[in-house]
PDB file of C-alpha atoms in Angstrom:
ATOM      1  CA  MET V   1      62.631 149.139 117.276  1.00  0.00           C
ATOM      2  CA  ARG V   2      60.559 147.594 114.619  1.00  0.00           C
ATOM      3  CA  HIS V   3      63.702 148.480 112.140  1.00  0.00           C
ATOM      4  CA  MET V   4      65.793 147.543 114.838  1.00  0.00           C
ATOM      5  CA  LEU V   5      65.420 143.764 114.366  1.00  0.00           C
ATOM      6  CA  PRO V   6      65.781 143.639 110.657  1.00  0.00           C
ATOM      7  CA  VAL V   7      69.531 145.140 111.411  1.00  0.00           C
ATOM      8  CA  ALA V   8      69.626 142.960 114.403  1.00  0.00           C
ATOM      9  CA  LEU V   9      69.419 139.990 112.161  1.00  0.00           C
ATOM     10  CA  PHE V  10      71.296 141.125 109.399  1.00  0.00           C
ATOM     11  CA  PHE V  11      74.547 141.392 112.058  1.00  0.00           C
ATOM     12  CA  CYS V  12      74.187 138.018 113.122  1.00  0.00           C
ATOM     13  CA  VAL V  13      74.599 136.551 109.753  1.00  0.00           C
ATOM     14  CA  LEU V  14      77.374 139.034 108.793  1.00  0.00           C
ATOM     15  CA  VAL V  15      79.249 137.403 112.059  1.00  0.00           C
ATOM     16  CA  ALA V  16      78.142 133.582 111.325  1.00  0.00           C
ATOM     17  CA  PHE V  17      78.875 133.400 108.067  1.00  0.00           C
ATOM     18  CA  VAL V  18      81.922 136.030 107.712  1.00  0.00           C
ATOM     19  CA  ALA V  19      83.945 135.725 110.657  1.00  0.00           C
ATOM     20  CA  PRO V  20      84.557 132.630 110.290  1.00  0.00           C
ATOM     21  CA  ALA V  21      86.527 133.518 106.493  1.00  0.00           C
ATOM     22  CA  CYS V  22      88.828 135.397 108.617  1.00  0.00           C
ATOM     23  CA  GLY V  23      90.505 133.413 110.788  1.00  0.00           C
ATOM     24  CA  GLY V  24      90.476 132.286 113.962  1.00  0.00           C
ATOM     25  CA  ASP V  25      90.623 128.290 115.912  1.00  0.00           C
ATOM     26  CA  ALA V  26      89.416 125.443 113.252  1.00  0.00           C
ATOM     27  CA  THR V  27      89.000 122.425 113.681  1.00  0.00           C
ATOM     28  CA  VAL V  28      89.797 120.483 109.772  1.00  0.00           C
ATOM     29  CA  GLY V  29      89.296 117.086 108.998  1.00  0.00           C
ATOM     30  CA  ASN V  30      91.154 116.940 105.075  1.00  0.00           C
ATOM     31  CA  ALA V  31      94.261 118.385 103.458  1.00  0.00           C
ATOM     32  CA  GLY V  32      91.599 120.919 101.343  1.00  0.00           C
ATOM     33  CA  ASP V  33      90.310 122.774 104.059  1.00  0.00           C
ATOM     34  CA  LEU V  34      93.855 122.438 106.345  1.00  0.00           C
ATOM     35  CA  ARG V  35      95.346 124.629 103.162  1.00  0.00           C
ATOM     36  CA  ASN V  36      92.369 126.672 103.853  1.00  0.00           C
ATOM     37  CA  ALA V  37      92.136 127.295 107.413  1.00  0.00           C
ATOM     38  CA  LEU V  38      95.874 127.973 107.301  1.00  0.00           C
ATOM     39  CA  ARG V  39      95.913 130.259 103.967  1.00  0.00           C
ATOM     40  CA  ASN V  40      93.017 132.437 106.695  1.00  0.00           C
ATOM     41  CA  ALA V  41      95.034 131.176 109.802  1.00  0.00           C
ATOM     42  CA  LYS V  42      96.164 134.693 111.812  1.00  0.00           C
ATOM     43  CA  PRO V  43      98.694 135.360 114.833  1.00  0.00           C
ATOM     44  CA  GLY V  44      97.442 133.660 118.113  1.00  0.00           C
ATOM     45  CA  ASP V  45      95.273 130.882 115.893  1.00  0.00           C
ATOM     46  CA  THR V  46      95.109 126.946 117.027  1.00  0.00           C
ATOM     47  CA  VAL V  47      94.712 124.395 113.784  1.00  0.00           C
ATOM     48  CA  THR V  48      93.256 121.483 115.080  1.00  0.00           C
ATOM     49  CA  LEU V  49      93.819 118.617 112.836  1.00  0.00           C
ATOM     50  CA  ALA V  50      91.071 115.670 113.245  1.00  0.00           C
ATOM     51  CA  ALA V  51      92.962 112.473 112.554  1.00  0.00           C
ATOM     52  CA  GLY V  52      93.667 111.048 109.735  1.00  0.00           C
ATOM     53  CA  ASN V  53      95.912 110.656 106.346  1.00  0.00           C
ATOM     54  CA  TYR V  54      96.623 113.729 105.169  1.00  0.00           C
ATOM     55  CA  GLY V  55      98.423 113.001 101.785  1.00  0.00           C
ATOM     56  CA  ASN V  56     101.788 112.976 100.107  1.00  0.00           C
ATOM     57  CA  GLY V  57     103.122 116.491 102.201  1.00  0.00           C
ATOM     58  CA  LEU V  58     102.503 119.723 102.935  1.00  0.00           C
ATOM     59  CA  TYR V  59     103.496 122.299 101.239  1.00  0.00           C
ATOM     60  CA  LEU V  60     103.148 125.635 103.068  1.00  0.00           C
ATOM     61  CA  THR V  61     104.385 129.830 102.700  1.00  0.00           C
ATOM     62  CA  LYS V  62     103.853 132.878 104.206  1.00  0.00           C
ATOM     63  CA  VAL V  63     102.247 131.615 107.234  1.00  0.00           C
ATOM     64  CA  ASN V  64     103.131 133.851 109.497  1.00  0.00           C
ATOM     65  CA  GLY V  65     102.558 133.735 113.791  1.00  0.00           C
ATOM     66  CA  THR V  66     104.581 136.087 116.224  1.00  0.00           C
ATOM     67  CA  LYS V  67     106.172 135.295 119.083  1.00  0.00           C
ATOM     68  CA  GLU V  68     103.945 136.443 121.536  1.00  0.00           C
ATOM     69  CA  LYS V  69     101.324 134.399 119.423  1.00  0.00           C
ATOM     70  CA  PRO V  70     102.101 131.820 117.576  1.00  0.00           C
ATOM     71  CA  ILE V  71     100.376 129.760 114.852  1.00  0.00           C
ATOM     72  CA  ILE V  72     100.027 126.319 116.430  1.00  0.00           C
ATOM     73  CA  ILE V  73      99.057 122.951 114.130  1.00  0.00           C
ATOM     74  CA  THR V  74      97.835 120.013 116.312  1.00  0.00           C
ATOM     75  CA  GLY V  75      96.421 117.034 116.309  1.00  0.00           C
ATOM     76  CA  ALA V  76      93.239 116.579 118.424  1.00  0.00           C
ATOM     77  CA  ASP V  77      94.665 113.317 119.645  1.00  0.00           C
ATOM     78  CA  ALA V  78      98.076 112.918 120.675  1.00  0.00           C
ATOM     79  CA  LYS V  79      97.167 108.762 120.852  1.00  0.00           C
ATOM     80  CA  THR V  80      96.097 109.006 116.997  1.00  0.00           C
ATOM     81  CA  PRO V  81      97.963 111.623 115.286  1.00  0.00           C
ATOM     82  CA  PRO V  82      97.145 113.220 111.521  1.00  0.00           C
ATOM     83  CA  VAL V  83      99.731 111.739 109.126  1.00  0.00           C
ATOM     84  CA  PHE V  84     101.879 113.115 106.459  1.00  0.00           C
ATOM     85  CA  ALA V  85     103.028 110.204 103.976  1.00  0.00           C
ATOM     86  CA  GLY V  86     104.728 109.647 100.669  1.00  0.00           C
ATOM     87  CA  GLY V  87     106.122 111.860  98.810  1.00  0.00           C
ATOM     88  CA  ARG V  88     109.546 113.617  98.268  1.00  0.00           C
ATOM     89  CA  GLU V  89     108.679 115.950 102.031  1.00  0.00           C
ATOM     90  CA  GLY V  90     106.178 115.388 104.991  1.00  0.00           C
ATOM     91  CA  ILE V  91     105.799 119.453 105.701  1.00  0.00           C
ATOM     92  CA  HIS V  92     107.582 121.858 103.651  1.00  0.00           C
ATOM     93  CA  LEU V  93     108.065 125.937 105.351  1.00  0.00           C
ATOM     94  CA  SER V  94     108.948 128.498 103.390  1.00  0.00           C
ATOM     95  CA  ASP V  95     108.918 132.061 103.974  1.00  0.00           C
ATOM     96  CA  CYS V  96     107.341 130.410 107.686  1.00  0.00           C
ATOM     97  CA  ASN V  97     107.580 132.190 110.976  1.00  0.00           C
ATOM     98  CA  TYR V  98     106.763 131.326 114.170  1.00  0.00           C
ATOM     99  CA  VAL V  99     104.472 128.203 113.376  1.00  0.00           C
ATOM    100  CA  VAL V 100     104.060 125.238 116.164  1.00  0.00           C
ATOM    101  CA  LEU V 101     103.546 121.853 115.152  1.00  0.00           C
ATOM    102  CA  ARG V 102     101.651 119.420 117.996  1.00  0.00           C
ATOM    103  CA  ASN V 103     101.024 116.291 117.551  1.00  0.00           C
ATOM    104  CA  VAL V 104     101.615 114.790 113.878  1.00  0.00           C
ATOM    105  CA  LYS V 105     103.348 111.980 112.415  1.00  0.00           C
ATOM    106  CA  VAL V 106     105.707 111.998 109.025  1.00  0.00           C
ATOM    107  CA  THR V 107     106.464 108.887 107.605  1.00  0.00           C
TER     108      THR V 107
END
């Protein structure tokens, strides 16, 4: 029975550190973290953006949800949405399917 404790601890550490890198819902506060979250996003995931400026546009390629489980990119607060400002394109989606944008501002 004593030998089970190290095995159980190993699995707890594995879940805590590996699972977030494999996708799942994420909350981000800058453009770099947003890109990383979307790189790992799976159908049904939600990426929530804190208020702030996310730079000179966002280029997304091959981000794919499904009809039943879209990938949702949403601002945390509709009253203070995250902003994509400047650049030639605010948000550019290339070869993406079933991506939903909510509560973001593009200028």
